[in-house]
mmCIF file of C-alpha atoms and ligand atoms in Angstrom:
data_model
loop_
_atom_site.group_PDB
_atom_site.id
_atom_site.type_symbol
_atom_site.label_atom_id
_atom_site.label_comp_id
_atom_site.label_asym_id
_atom_site.label_seq_id
_atom_site.Cartn_x
_atom_site.Cartn_y
_atom_site.Cartn_z
ATOM 1 C CA MET A 1 -38.919 -94.190 12.467
ATOM 2 C CA ARG A 2 -42.656 -94.402 12.611
ATOM 3 C CA VAL A 3 -44.103 -97.636 11.408
ATOM 4 C CA ILE A 4 -47.417 -97.631 9.718
ATOM 5 C CA SER A 5 -49.555 -100.480 10.860
ATOM 6 C CA SER A 6 -52.240 -100.325 8.294
ATOM 7 C CA CYS A 7 -52.433 -99.665 4.631
ATOM 8 C CA ASP A 8 -55.351 -97.391 5.299
ATOM 9 C CA ALA A 9 -52.859 -94.766 6.376
ATOM 10 C CA LEU A 10 -51.991 -94.450 2.738
ATOM 11 C CA LEU A 11 -54.304 -92.024 1.192
ATOM 12 C CA SER A 12 -53.656 -91.131 -2.345
ATOM 13 C CA VAL A 13 -55.018 -88.146 -4.092
ATOM 14 C CA TYR A 14 -55.258 -88.371 -7.790
ATOM 15 C CA TYR A 15 -54.352 -85.427 -9.961
ATOM 16 C CA PRO A 16 -54.801 -85.428 -13.746
ATOM 17 C CA GLN A 17 -51.459 -87.063 -14.247
ATOM 18 C CA ILE A 18 -49.853 -87.592 -10.904
ATOM 19 C CA PHE A 19 -50.692 -88.978 -7.560
ATOM 20 C CA LEU A 20 -49.537 -87.971 -4.209
ATOM 21 C CA ILE A 21 -48.891 -90.256 -1.368
ATOM 22 C CA LEU A 22 -50.017 -88.668 1.819
ATOM 23 C CA THR A 23 -49.864 -90.409 5.104
ATOM 24 C CA SER A 24 -52.048 -89.566 8.032
ATOM 25 C CA GLY A 25 -48.986 -88.153 9.730
ATOM 26 C CA SER A 26 -46.748 -86.607 7.213
ATOM 27 C CA TYR A 27 -43.865 -88.878 6.721
ATOM 28 C CA LEU A 28 -43.847 -92.451 5.591
ATOM 29 C CA ALA A 29 -40.680 -94.115 6.754
ATOM 30 C CA LEU A 30 -38.773 -96.068 4.161
ATOM 31 C CA SER A 31 -38.470 -99.020 6.482
ATOM 32 C CA SER A 32 -42.230 -99.304 6.630
ATOM 33 C CA VAL A 33 -42.463 -99.465 2.863
ATOM 34 C CA VAL A 34 -40.077 -102.351 2.950
ATOM 35 C CA ALA A 35 -41.969 -103.905 5.850
ATOM 36 C CA LEU A 36 -45.324 -103.621 4.151
ATOM 37 C CA GLY A 37 -44.001 -104.848 0.865
ATOM 38 C CA ALA A 38 -43.896 -102.967 -2.382
ATOM 39 C CA ASN A 39 -46.680 -105.064 -3.877
ATOM 40 C CA ILE A 40 -49.215 -104.081 -1.283
ATOM 41 C CA ILE A 41 -48.399 -100.413 -1.478
ATOM 42 C CA CYS A 42 -48.159 -100.199 -5.242
ATOM 43 C CA ASN A 43 -51.462 -101.986 -5.667
ATOM 44 C CA LYS A 44 -53.112 -99.645 -3.178
ATOM 45 C CA ILE A 45 -52.337 -96.547 -5.185
ATOM 46 C CA PRO A 46 -55.233 -95.965 -7.525
ATOM 47 C CA GLY A 47 -54.833 -94.678 -11.044
ATOM 48 C CA LEU A 48 -51.264 -95.737 -11.654
ATOM 49 C CA ALA A 49 -50.467 -96.424 -15.291
ATOM 50 C CA PRO A 50 -48.994 -99.899 -15.866
ATOM 51 C CA ARG A 51 -45.477 -98.572 -16.371
ATOM 52 C CA GLN A 52 -45.779 -96.498 -13.213
ATOM 53 C CA ARG A 53 -46.861 -99.530 -11.252
ATOM 54 C CA ALA A 54 -43.819 -101.377 -12.540
ATOM 55 C CA ILE A 55 -41.513 -98.576 -11.400
ATOM 56 C CA CYS A 56 -43.283 -98.519 -8.062
ATOM 57 C CA GLN A 57 -42.672 -102.207 -7.567
ATOM 58 C CA SER A 58 -39.040 -102.151 -8.552
ATOM 59 C CA ARG A 59 -38.215 -98.903 -6.743
ATOM 60 C CA PRO A 60 -40.486 -98.565 -3.693
ATOM 61 C CA ASP A 61 -38.069 -96.157 -2.011
ATOM 62 C CA ALA A 62 -38.184 -93.862 -5.034
ATOM 63 C CA ILE A 63 -41.967 -93.823 -5.056
ATOM 64 C CA ILE A 64 -42.059 -92.019 -1.728
ATOM 65 C CA VAL A 65 -39.685 -89.365 -2.980
ATOM 66 C CA ILE A 66 -41.656 -89.051 -6.224
ATOM 67 C CA GLY A 67 -44.820 -88.480 -4.170
ATOM 68 C CA GLU A 68 -43.075 -85.835 -2.079
ATOM 69 C CA GLY A 69 -41.768 -84.149 -5.219
ATOM 70 C CA ALA A 70 -45.235 -84.019 -6.748
ATOM 71 C CA GLN A 71 -46.586 -82.564 -3.511
ATOM 72 C CA MET A 72 -43.829 -79.957 -3.488
ATOM 73 C CA GLY A 73 -44.867 -79.006 -7.034
ATOM 74 C CA ILE A 74 -48.499 -78.589 -6.003
ATOM 75 C CA ASN A 75 -47.541 -76.562 -2.929
ATOM 76 C CA GLU A 76 -45.441 -74.273 -5.072
ATOM 77 C CA CYS A 77 -48.282 -73.969 -7.560
ATOM 78 C CA GLN A 78 -50.611 -72.879 -4.753
ATOM 79 C CA TYR A 79 -48.050 -70.348 -3.591
ATOM 80 C CA GLN A 80 -47.517 -68.900 -7.055
ATOM 81 C CA PHE A 81 -51.249 -68.578 -7.636
ATOM 82 C CA ARG A 82 -52.264 -67.499 -4.133
ATOM 83 C CA TYR A 83 -53.752 -64.250 -5.397
ATOM 84 C CA GLY A 84 -55.452 -65.781 -8.397
ATOM 85 C CA ARG A 85 -59.011 -66.787 -9.096
ATOM 86 C CA TRP A 86 -57.530 -70.058 -10.154
ATOM 87 C CA ASN A 87 -55.628 -71.170 -7.078
ATOM 88 C CA CYS A 88 -54.183 -74.398 -8.370
ATOM 89 C CA SER A 89 -56.528 -76.737 -6.585
ATOM 90 C CA ALA A 90 -59.376 -76.948 -9.015
ATOM 91 C CA LEU A 91 -57.736 -79.032 -11.706
ATOM 92 C CA GLY A 92 -57.042 -81.720 -9.187
ATOM 93 C CA GLU A 93 -59.740 -81.669 -6.580
ATOM 94 C CA LYS A 94 -62.618 -82.206 -8.941
ATOM 95 C CA THR A 95 -60.952 -85.169 -10.526
ATOM 96 C CA VAL A 96 -62.492 -88.494 -9.790
ATOM 97 C CA PHE A 97 -60.037 -91.287 -9.177
ATOM 98 C CA GLY A 98 -58.744 -92.723 -12.379
ATOM 99 C CA GLN A 99 -60.537 -90.265 -14.564
ATOM 100 C CA GLU A 100 -58.637 -87.727 -16.567
ATOM 101 C CA LEU A 101 -59.763 -84.153 -16.897
ATOM 102 C CA ARG A 102 -59.774 -82.996 -20.463
ATOM 103 C CA VAL A 103 -58.457 -79.553 -19.883
ATOM 104 C CA GLY A 104 -55.808 -78.124 -22.134
ATOM 105 C CA SER A 105 -55.522 -74.698 -20.567
ATOM 106 C CA LYS A 106 -52.495 -72.626 -19.596
ATOM 107 C CA GLU A 107 -53.198 -73.528 -15.988
ATOM 108 C CA ALA A 108 -53.021 -77.227 -16.810
ATOM 109 C CA ALA A 109 -49.722 -76.483 -18.575
ATOM 110 C CA PHE A 110 -48.325 -74.907 -15.410
ATOM 111 C CA THR A 111 -49.545 -77.763 -13.222
ATOM 112 C CA TYR A 112 -47.831 -80.356 -15.378
ATOM 113 C CA ALA A 113 -44.579 -78.423 -15.661
ATOM 114 C CA ILE A 114 -44.236 -77.703 -11.964
ATOM 115 C CA THR A 115 -45.104 -81.255 -10.982
ATOM 116 C CA ALA A 116 -42.555 -82.778 -13.355
ATOM 117 C CA ALA A 117 -39.947 -80.306 -12.097
ATOM 118 C CA GLY A 118 -40.864 -81.070 -8.474
ATOM 119 C CA VAL A 119 -40.369 -84.786 -8.980
ATOM 120 C CA ALA A 120 -36.992 -84.261 -10.687
ATOM 121 C CA HIS A 121 -35.898 -81.855 -7.939
ATOM 122 C CA ALA A 122 -36.918 -84.127 -5.071
ATOM 123 C CA VAL A 123 -35.302 -87.204 -6.608
ATOM 124 C CA ALA A 124 -32.027 -85.384 -7.326
ATOM 125 C CA ALA A 125 -31.977 -83.975 -3.774
ATOM 126 C CA ALA A 126 -32.623 -87.399 -2.279
ATOM 127 C CA CYS A 127 -29.794 -88.861 -4.381
ATOM 128 C CA SER A 128 -27.294 -86.290 -3.062
ATOM 129 C CA HIS A 129 -28.381 -86.995 0.495
ATOM 130 C CA GLY A 130 -27.765 -90.683 0.009
ATOM 131 C CA ASN A 131 -31.460 -91.371 0.580
ATOM 132 C CA LEU A 132 -32.024 -93.501 -2.507
ATOM 133 C CA SER A 133 -30.392 -96.765 -3.280
ATOM 134 C CA HIS A 134 -29.726 -96.427 -7.033
ATOM 135 C CA CYS A 135 -28.092 -93.026 -7.182
ATOM 136 C CA GLY A 136 -25.689 -90.650 -5.471
ATOM 137 C CA CYS A 137 -23.577 -87.672 -6.454
ATOM 138 C CA ASP A 138 -22.916 -86.932 -10.103
ATOM 139 C CA GLY A 139 -20.054 -89.257 -10.997
ATOM 140 C CA GLU A 140 -19.180 -87.329 -14.138
ATOM 141 C CA LYS A 141 -18.275 -84.323 -12.073
ATOM 142 C CA GLN A 142 -15.419 -85.787 -10.151
ATOM 143 C CA GLY A 143 -11.691 -85.360 -10.434
ATOM 144 C CA TYR A 144 -9.845 -82.650 -12.309
ATOM 145 C CA HIS A 145 -11.615 -80.698 -14.904
ATOM 146 C CA ASP A 146 -10.226 -77.321 -15.779
ATOM 147 C CA GLN A 147 -6.472 -77.114 -15.173
ATOM 148 C CA GLN A 148 -6.090 -73.674 -16.703
ATOM 149 C CA GLU A 149 -8.776 -71.949 -14.702
ATOM 150 C CA GLY A 150 -7.367 -73.555 -11.609
ATOM 151 C CA TRP A 151 -10.435 -75.283 -10.319
ATOM 152 C CA ARG A 152 -11.581 -78.833 -10.129
ATOM 153 C CA TRP A 153 -14.756 -80.701 -9.418
ATOM 154 C CA GLY A 154 -15.068 -81.647 -5.795
ATOM 155 C CA GLY A 155 -17.625 -82.341 -3.130
ATOM 156 C CA CYS A 156 -20.994 -83.747 -4.131
ATOM 157 C CA SER A 157 -22.409 -82.436 -7.368
ATOM 158 C CA THR A 158 -26.129 -83.018 -7.570
ATOM 159 C CA ASP A 159 -27.018 -85.580 -10.202
ATOM 160 C CA VAL A 160 -29.852 -83.613 -11.725
ATOM 161 C CA LYS A 161 -29.785 -85.829 -14.814
ATOM 162 C CA TYR A 162 -30.840 -88.776 -12.708
ATOM 163 C CA GLY A 163 -33.751 -86.825 -11.237
ATOM 164 C CA VAL A 164 -34.817 -85.627 -14.656
ATOM 165 C CA GLU A 165 -34.613 -89.121 -16.092
ATOM 166 C CA LEU A 166 -36.718 -90.685 -13.338
ATOM 167 C CA SER A 167 -39.248 -87.870 -13.623
ATOM 168 C CA ARG A 168 -39.388 -88.506 -17.365
ATOM 169 C CA ARG A 169 -39.872 -92.229 -16.899
ATOM 170 C CA PHE A 170 -42.476 -91.922 -14.175
ATOM 171 C CA VAL A 171 -44.446 -88.738 -14.761
ATOM 172 C CA ASP A 172 -44.532 -89.099 -18.538
ATOM 173 C CA ALA A 173 -45.732 -92.684 -18.282
ATOM 174 C CA ARG A 174 -49.243 -91.430 -17.541
ATOM 175 C CA GLU A 175 -49.645 -90.183 -21.060
ATOM 176 C CA VAL A 176 -50.895 -93.315 -22.716
ATOM 177 C CA LYS A 177 -53.545 -91.965 -25.056
ATOM 178 C CA LYS A 178 -52.324 -90.834 -28.433
ATOM 179 C CA ASN A 179 -54.041 -87.477 -28.591
ATOM 180 C CA ALA A 180 -53.272 -83.778 -28.677
ATOM 181 C CA ARG A 181 -53.378 -83.510 -24.876
ATOM 182 C CA ARG A 182 -50.615 -86.074 -24.660
ATOM 183 C CA LEU A 183 -48.300 -83.978 -26.815
ATOM 184 C CA MET A 184 -49.175 -80.897 -24.806
ATOM 185 C CA ASN A 185 -48.602 -82.612 -21.462
ATOM 186 C CA LEU A 186 -45.323 -84.186 -22.507
ATOM 187 C CA HIS A 187 -44.086 -80.857 -23.811
ATOM 188 C CA ASN A 188 -44.950 -79.079 -20.574
ATOM 189 C CA ASN A 189 -43.464 -81.830 -18.414
ATOM 190 C CA GLU A 190 -40.227 -81.458 -20.334
ATOM 191 C CA ALA A 191 -40.327 -77.666 -20.147
ATOM 192 C CA GLY A 192 -40.598 -77.878 -16.358
ATOM 193 C CA ARG A 193 -37.574 -80.147 -16.164
ATOM 194 C CA LYS A 194 -35.581 -77.976 -18.587
ATOM 195 C CA VAL A 195 -36.250 -74.886 -16.486
ATOM 196 C CA LEU A 196 -34.963 -76.782 -13.460
ATOM 197 C CA GLU A 197 -31.805 -77.901 -15.274
ATOM 198 C CA GLU A 198 -31.161 -74.397 -16.519
ATOM 199 C CA ARG A 199 -31.241 -73.092 -12.943
ATOM 200 C CA MET A 200 -28.617 -75.465 -11.581
ATOM 201 C CA LYS A 201 -25.920 -73.545 -9.753
ATOM 202 C CA LEU A 202 -22.178 -73.811 -9.485
ATOM 203 C CA GLU A 203 -20.807 -73.405 -5.987
ATOM 204 C CA CYS A 204 -17.121 -73.130 -5.277
ATOM 205 C CA LYS A 205 -14.804 -73.066 -2.348
ATOM 206 C CA CYS A 206 -11.319 -71.614 -2.223
ATOM 207 C CA HIS A 207 -8.333 -73.422 -0.798
ATOM 208 C CA GLY A 208 -4.935 -71.990 -0.056
ATOM 209 C CA VAL A 209 -2.980 -70.244 2.657
ATOM 210 C CA SER A 210 -4.972 -67.611 4.531
ATOM 211 C CA GLY A 211 -7.882 -67.514 2.159
ATOM 212 C CA SER A 212 -5.861 -67.109 -1.021
ATOM 213 C CA CYS A 213 -7.588 -68.890 -3.820
ATOM 214 C CA THR A 214 -4.752 -70.944 -5.241
ATOM 215 C CA THR A 215 -7.062 -73.853 -5.884
ATOM 216 C CA LYS A 216 -10.809 -74.010 -6.057
ATOM 217 C CA THR A 217 -13.173 -76.918 -5.870
ATOM 218 C CA CYS A 218 -16.612 -76.557 -7.383
ATOM 219 C CA TRP A 219 -19.782 -78.566 -7.465
ATOM 220 C CA THR A 220 -23.295 -78.149 -8.846
ATOM 221 C CA THR A 221 -26.281 -77.693 -6.571
ATOM 222 C CA LEU A 222 -30.015 -77.535 -7.050
ATOM 223 C CA PRO A 223 -31.745 -74.160 -7.040
ATOM 224 C CA LYS A 224 -34.330 -73.524 -4.333
ATOM 225 C CA PHE A 225 -37.603 -74.860 -5.619
ATOM 226 C CA ARG A 226 -39.188 -71.436 -5.066
ATOM 227 C CA GLU A 227 -36.871 -70.100 -7.759
ATOM 228 C CA VAL A 228 -38.107 -72.760 -10.174
ATOM 229 C CA GLY A 229 -41.649 -71.729 -9.232
ATOM 230 C CA TYR A 230 -41.035 -68.102 -10.167
ATOM 231 C CA ALA A 231 -39.286 -69.064 -13.382
ATOM 232 C CA LEU A 232 -42.200 -71.260 -14.429
ATOM 233 C CA LYS A 233 -44.703 -68.588 -13.438
ATOM 234 C CA GLU A 234 -42.942 -66.287 -15.868
ATOM 235 C CA ARG A 235 -43.184 -68.940 -18.557
ATOM 236 C CA TYR A 236 -46.879 -69.260 -17.758
ATOM 237 C CA GLY A 237 -47.239 -65.543 -18.465
ATOM 238 C CA THR A 238 -45.830 -66.037 -21.938
ATOM 239 C CA ALA A 239 -47.329 -69.460 -22.649
ATOM 240 C CA LEU A 240 -48.075 -70.125 -26.293
ATOM 241 C CA GLN A 241 -51.218 -71.493 -27.867
ATOM 242 C CA VAL A 242 -50.472 -74.439 -30.085
ATOM 243 C CA GLU A 243 -52.328 -76.810 -32.326
ATOM 244 C CA VAL A 244 -51.595 -80.325 -33.294
ATOM 245 C CA VAL A 245 -50.201 -81.363 -36.664
ATOM 246 C CA ARG A 246 -51.194 -84.779 -37.959
ATOM 247 C CA ALA A 247 -48.359 -85.701 -40.234
ATOM 248 C CA THR A 248 -48.554 -89.464 -40.467
ATOM 249 C CA ARG A 249 -50.600 -91.534 -42.829
ATOM 250 C CA LEU A 250 -52.748 -92.668 -39.892
ATOM 251 C CA ARG A 251 -53.397 -89.031 -39.036
ATOM 252 C CA GLN A 252 -52.185 -89.439 -35.516
ATOM 253 C CA PRO A 253 -51.029 -86.311 -33.703
ATOM 254 C CA SER A 254 -47.347 -85.923 -34.569
ATOM 255 C CA PHE A 255 -46.184 -82.608 -33.234
ATOM 256 C CA LEU A 256 -47.308 -79.217 -32.038
ATOM 257 C CA ARG A 257 -46.989 -75.950 -33.865
ATOM 258 C CA LEU A 258 -47.832 -72.417 -32.870
ATOM 259 C CA LYS A 259 -51.423 -71.576 -33.606
ATOM 260 C CA GLN A 260 -51.977 -68.811 -36.101
ATOM 261 C CA SER A 261 -48.467 -69.105 -37.402
ATOM 262 C CA HIS A 262 -47.749 -69.475 -41.059
ATOM 263 C CA GLY A 263 -45.679 -72.490 -41.744
ATOM 264 C CA TYR A 264 -44.706 -74.891 -39.032
ATOM 265 C CA ILE A 265 -43.195 -72.939 -36.196
ATOM 266 C CA LYS A 266 -42.677 -75.145 -33.188
ATOM 267 C CA PRO A 267 -42.561 -73.898 -29.619
ATOM 268 C CA THR A 268 -39.115 -73.977 -28.014
ATOM 269 C CA GLU A 269 -38.253 -76.553 -25.386
ATOM 270 C CA MET A 270 -38.822 -74.214 -22.474
ATOM 271 C CA ASP A 271 -42.084 -72.644 -23.617
ATOM 272 C CA LEU A 272 -45.230 -73.680 -21.818
ATOM 273 C CA VAL A 273 -47.909 -74.543 -24.356
ATOM 274 C CA TYR A 274 -51.676 -74.863 -24.243
ATOM 275 C CA LEU A 275 -54.426 -75.917 -26.597
ATOM 276 C CA GLU A 276 -57.494 -74.131 -25.246
ATOM 277 C CA ARG A 277 -58.094 -70.636 -23.969
ATOM 278 C CA SER A 278 -58.732 -70.455 -20.244
ATOM 279 C CA PRO A 279 -62.089 -69.727 -18.662
ATOM 280 C CA ASN A 280 -62.222 -66.697 -16.341
ATOM 281 C CA TYR A 281 -62.592 -69.021 -13.330
ATOM 282 C CA CYS A 282 -65.451 -66.964 -11.901
ATOM 283 C CA GLU A 283 -68.078 -69.687 -11.902
ATOM 284 C CA GLU A 284 -67.798 -73.358 -11.156
ATOM 285 C CA ASP A 285 -67.526 -75.491 -14.276
ATOM 286 C CA VAL A 286 -66.197 -79.018 -14.103
ATOM 287 C CA ALA A 287 -65.714 -79.177 -17.858
ATOM 288 C CA THR A 288 -63.136 -76.388 -17.864
ATOM 289 C CA GLY A 289 -61.585 -77.211 -14.498
ATOM 290 C CA SER A 290 -62.932 -74.052 -12.876
ATOM 291 C CA ALA A 291 -63.852 -74.196 -9.176
ATOM 292 C CA GLY A 292 -65.324 -70.698 -9.200
ATOM 293 C CA THR A 293 -64.596 -68.119 -6.532
ATOM 294 C CA ARG A 294 -67.640 -68.453 -4.268
ATOM 295 C CA GLY A 295 -66.435 -68.572 -0.671
ATOM 296 C CA ARG A 296 -62.906 -67.433 -1.510
ATOM 297 C CA PHE A 297 -61.224 -64.911 0.760
ATOM 298 C CA CYS A 298 -60.608 -61.523 -0.775
ATOM 299 C CA ASN A 299 -58.852 -58.380 0.358
ATOM 300 C CA HIS A 300 -60.259 -54.882 0.015
ATOM 301 C CA THR A 301 -56.949 -53.118 -0.161
ATOM 302 C CA SER A 302 -54.939 -55.600 -2.148
ATOM 303 C CA PRO A 303 -53.237 -54.445 -5.330
ATOM 304 C CA HIS A 304 -53.285 -58.025 -6.586
ATOM 305 C CA THR A 305 -56.015 -60.063 -8.192
ATOM 306 C CA ASP A 306 -57.260 -61.070 -4.742
ATOM 307 C CA ALA A 307 -58.852 -57.608 -4.496
ATOM 308 C CA CYS A 308 -62.537 -58.197 -3.770
ATOM 309 C CA HIS A 309 -63.911 -56.650 -6.943
ATOM 310 C CA LEU A 310 -61.625 -58.828 -9.080
ATOM 311 C CA MET A 311 -61.785 -62.029 -7.059
ATOM 312 C CA CYS A 312 -65.575 -61.970 -6.689
ATOM 313 C CA CYS A 313 -66.217 -61.137 -10.355
ATOM 314 C CA GLY A 314 -68.693 -58.400 -9.433
ATOM 315 C CA ARG A 315 -70.940 -60.652 -7.325
ATOM 316 C CA GLY A 316 -70.032 -58.791 -4.138
ATOM 317 C CA HIS A 317 -68.758 -60.193 -0.859
ATOM 318 C CA ASP A 318 -69.732 -61.011 2.701
ATOM 319 C CA THR A 319 -67.982 -59.430 5.659
ATOM 320 C CA ARG A 320 -67.545 -60.950 9.089
ATOM 321 C CA GLN A 321 -65.428 -60.516 12.196
ATOM 322 C CA ASP A 322 -62.914 -63.199 12.909
ATOM 323 C CA THR A 323 -60.357 -63.691 15.624
ATOM 324 C CA ARG A 324 -56.921 -64.829 14.622
ATOM 325 C CA VAL A 325 -54.983 -66.525 17.406
ATOM 326 C CA TRP A 326 -51.290 -67.346 17.339
ATOM 327 C CA GLN A 327 -48.288 -67.959 19.599
ATOM 328 C CA CYS A 328 -46.159 -64.924 20.212
ATOM 329 C CA ASN A 329 -43.286 -63.534 22.270
ATOM 330 C CA CYS A 330 -41.762 -66.961 22.565
ATOM 331 C CA LYS A 331 -38.791 -67.180 24.899
ATOM 332 C CA PHE A 332 -36.384 -69.984 25.478
ATOM 333 C CA GLN A 333 -36.258 -71.042 29.168
ATOM 334 C CA TRP A 334 -33.400 -72.821 30.867
ATOM 335 C CA CYS A 335 -33.657 -75.787 30.520
ATOM 336 C CA CYS A 336 -35.252 -76.756 28.117
ATOM 337 C CA PHE A 337 -38.536 -75.435 26.945
ATOM 338 C CA VAL A 338 -40.024 -72.559 25.064
ATOM 339 C CA LYS A 339 -42.620 -70.362 26.686
ATOM 340 C CA CYS A 340 -45.016 -68.350 24.594
ATOM 341 C CA ASN A 341 -47.882 -65.951 25.033
ATOM 342 C CA THR A 342 -51.044 -66.198 23.077
ATOM 343 C CA CYS A 343 -51.777 -63.215 20.918
ATOM 344 C CA SER A 344 -54.980 -62.553 19.129
ATOM 345 C CA GLU A 345 -56.282 -60.025 16.729
ATOM 346 C CA ASN A 346 -59.774 -59.154 15.690
ATOM 347 C CA MET A 347 -60.033 -58.778 12.007
ATOM 348 C CA GLN A 348 -62.567 -58.405 9.293
ATOM 349 C CA VAL A 349 -62.611 -61.124 6.714
ATOM 350 C CA PHE A 350 -64.213 -60.864 3.339
ATOM 351 C CA THR A 351 -65.462 -63.776 1.321
ATOM 352 C CA CYS A 352 -66.905 -63.796 -2.171
ATOM 353 C CA LYS A 353 -70.646 -64.261 -2.641
HETATM 354 C C1 NAG B 401 -33.337 -87.905 3.570
HETATM 355 O O1 NAG B 401 -33.895 -88.746 4.569
HETATM 356 C C2 NAG B 401 -34.064 -88.129 5.840
HETATM 357 C C3 NAG B 401 -34.615 -89.142 6.817
HETATM 358 O O2 NAG B 401 -34.297 -90.422 6.473
HETATM 359 C C4 NAG B 401 -35.003 -86.937 5.730
HETATM 360 O O3 NAG B 401 -35.131 -86.295 6.964
HETATM 361 C C5 NAG B 401 -34.465 -85.971 4.690
HETATM 362 O O4 NAG B 401 -35.395 -84.915 4.507
HETATM 363 C C6 NAG B 401 -34.220 -86.676 3.369
HETATM 364 N N1 NAG B 401 -33.604 -85.738 2.445
HETATM 365 C C7 NAG B 401 -33.971 -85.628 1.181
HETATM 366 C C8 NAG B 401 -33.311 -84.544 0.423
HETATM 367 O O5 NAG B 401 -34.777 -86.362 0.638
HETATM 368 C C1 NAG B 402 -58.902 -72.724 -3.747
HETATM 369 O O1 NAG B 402 -60.219 -72.338 -4.047
HETATM 370 C C2 NAG B 402 -61.221 -73.266 -3.656
HETATM 371 C C3 NAG B 402 -62.586 -72.762 -4.075
HETATM 372 O O2 NAG B 402 -62.564 -71.838 -5.082
HETATM 373 C C4 NAG B 402 -61.173 -73.458 -2.155
HETATM 374 O O3 NAG B 402 -62.126 -74.420 -1.772
HETATM 375 C C5 NAG B 402 -59.776 -73.922 -1.755
HETATM 376 O O4 NAG B 402 -59.675 -74.008 -0.356
HETATM 377 C C6 NAG B 402 -58.705 -72.974 -2.265
HETATM 378 N N1 NAG B 402 -57.396 -73.552 -2.006
HETATM 379 C C7 NAG B 402 -56.395 -72.842 -1.494
HETATM 380 C C8 NAG B 402 -55.107 -73.565 -1.291
HETATM 381 O O5 NAG B 402 -56.507 -71.655 -1.196
HETATM 382 C C1 NAG B 403 -54.561 -57.007 2.243
HETATM 383 O O1 NAG B 403 -53.708 -56.311 1.342
HETATM 384 C C2 NAG B 403 -52.866 -55.365 1.975
HETATM 385 C C3 NAG B 403 -52.150 -54.596 0.865
HETATM 386 O O2 NAG B 403 -51.420 -55.469 0.059
HETATM 387 C C4 NAG B 403 -51.931 -56.079 2.933
HETATM 388 O O3 NAG B 403 -51.080 -55.148 3.558
HETATM 389 C C5 NAG B 403 -52.753 -56.842 3.958
HETATM 390 O O4 NAG B 403 -51.894 -57.595 4.795
HETATM 391 C C6 NAG B 403 -53.741 -57.778 3.279
HETATM 392 N N1 NAG B 403 -54.626 -58.345 4.279
HETATM 393 C C7 NAG B 403 -54.763 -59.663 4.457
HETATM 394 C C8 NAG B 403 -55.720 -60.068 5.515
HETATM 395 O O5 NAG B 403 -54.157 -60.480 3.810
#
């Protein structure tokens, strides 16, 4: 394991609600967290809410996994929106440390949901791998279950509930202000986790002479995170605009209802919800979380929204020649190295004006 000698290797990037721990390499060994001491690390991470700092100090091993889960969520977000004018980075990158962006758009909804789901996914996976000290396989799913159907729980069922619970405790702890955005964020965090739970899979294995399935053992496993990404992207497409209802005497935001609905129709648990219509993301505007599309790559022949006329919002684009270089024709040589050629290709690249 690599040991980090200095705290400066910890670089944290603050997103509206989450933070990511990135190390100058890529992997922060658990032993080094222990060696450095939880106090030092937890105090070095800017923008943690008090309850998050407390979790960090009591569970320093979990904090690494939480950071990786949040990063996985952001990576998936960038993948899902790779053709979009909004490419998932803007809501975060423009954020100053410790300062929240007041954006209540659909895109913010997606960011929150996928991050909360990423944290739950990563924690549950780490539990099954025996990587975290307070959790393991799902204890409820052990021993006989369904005599009639002839199968029983066996193997290691992923304890998704544990992941969801830690995500709830940690990610949701950022929402300290009692305002409409809080209700929106909490709803979307929960929707992300619900979509993950709904996608849990049952895997089974047959036992018996020569492949006959006289008995079966089954266990639950996590879906690939990509699948969660697609499911949430679909939810993003049907996200609902909501408004806040102030039902208490103090007129504090109490719950959300669908905008332009008569009566009090609430969104369902798995709906993504937003408060404000999105900008078109053509021009840079910090207030709406738009980074604009100047300098973005576009593609002349693409059928997606990365087509130049769509991506560049009618401003036109620049064209230049670029050489792409990569390793190719790699062959394994006895023993033991891999030999590759270098291939290159001249290509035109287009960037938005
Ligand atoms: C568990 O820890 C090992 C190294 O200690 C790491 O390589 C692996 O990716 C971790 N697995 C999960 C699911 O966190
Ligand atoms: C997203 O767009 C911004 C500018 O609009 C650009 O700086 C950034 O590199 C893009 N990120 C990705 C992951 O493509
Ligand atoms: C541009 O879009 C076309 C059509 O989808 C695709 O085949 C091509 O690989 C894309 N080019 C680049 C550079 O991404």
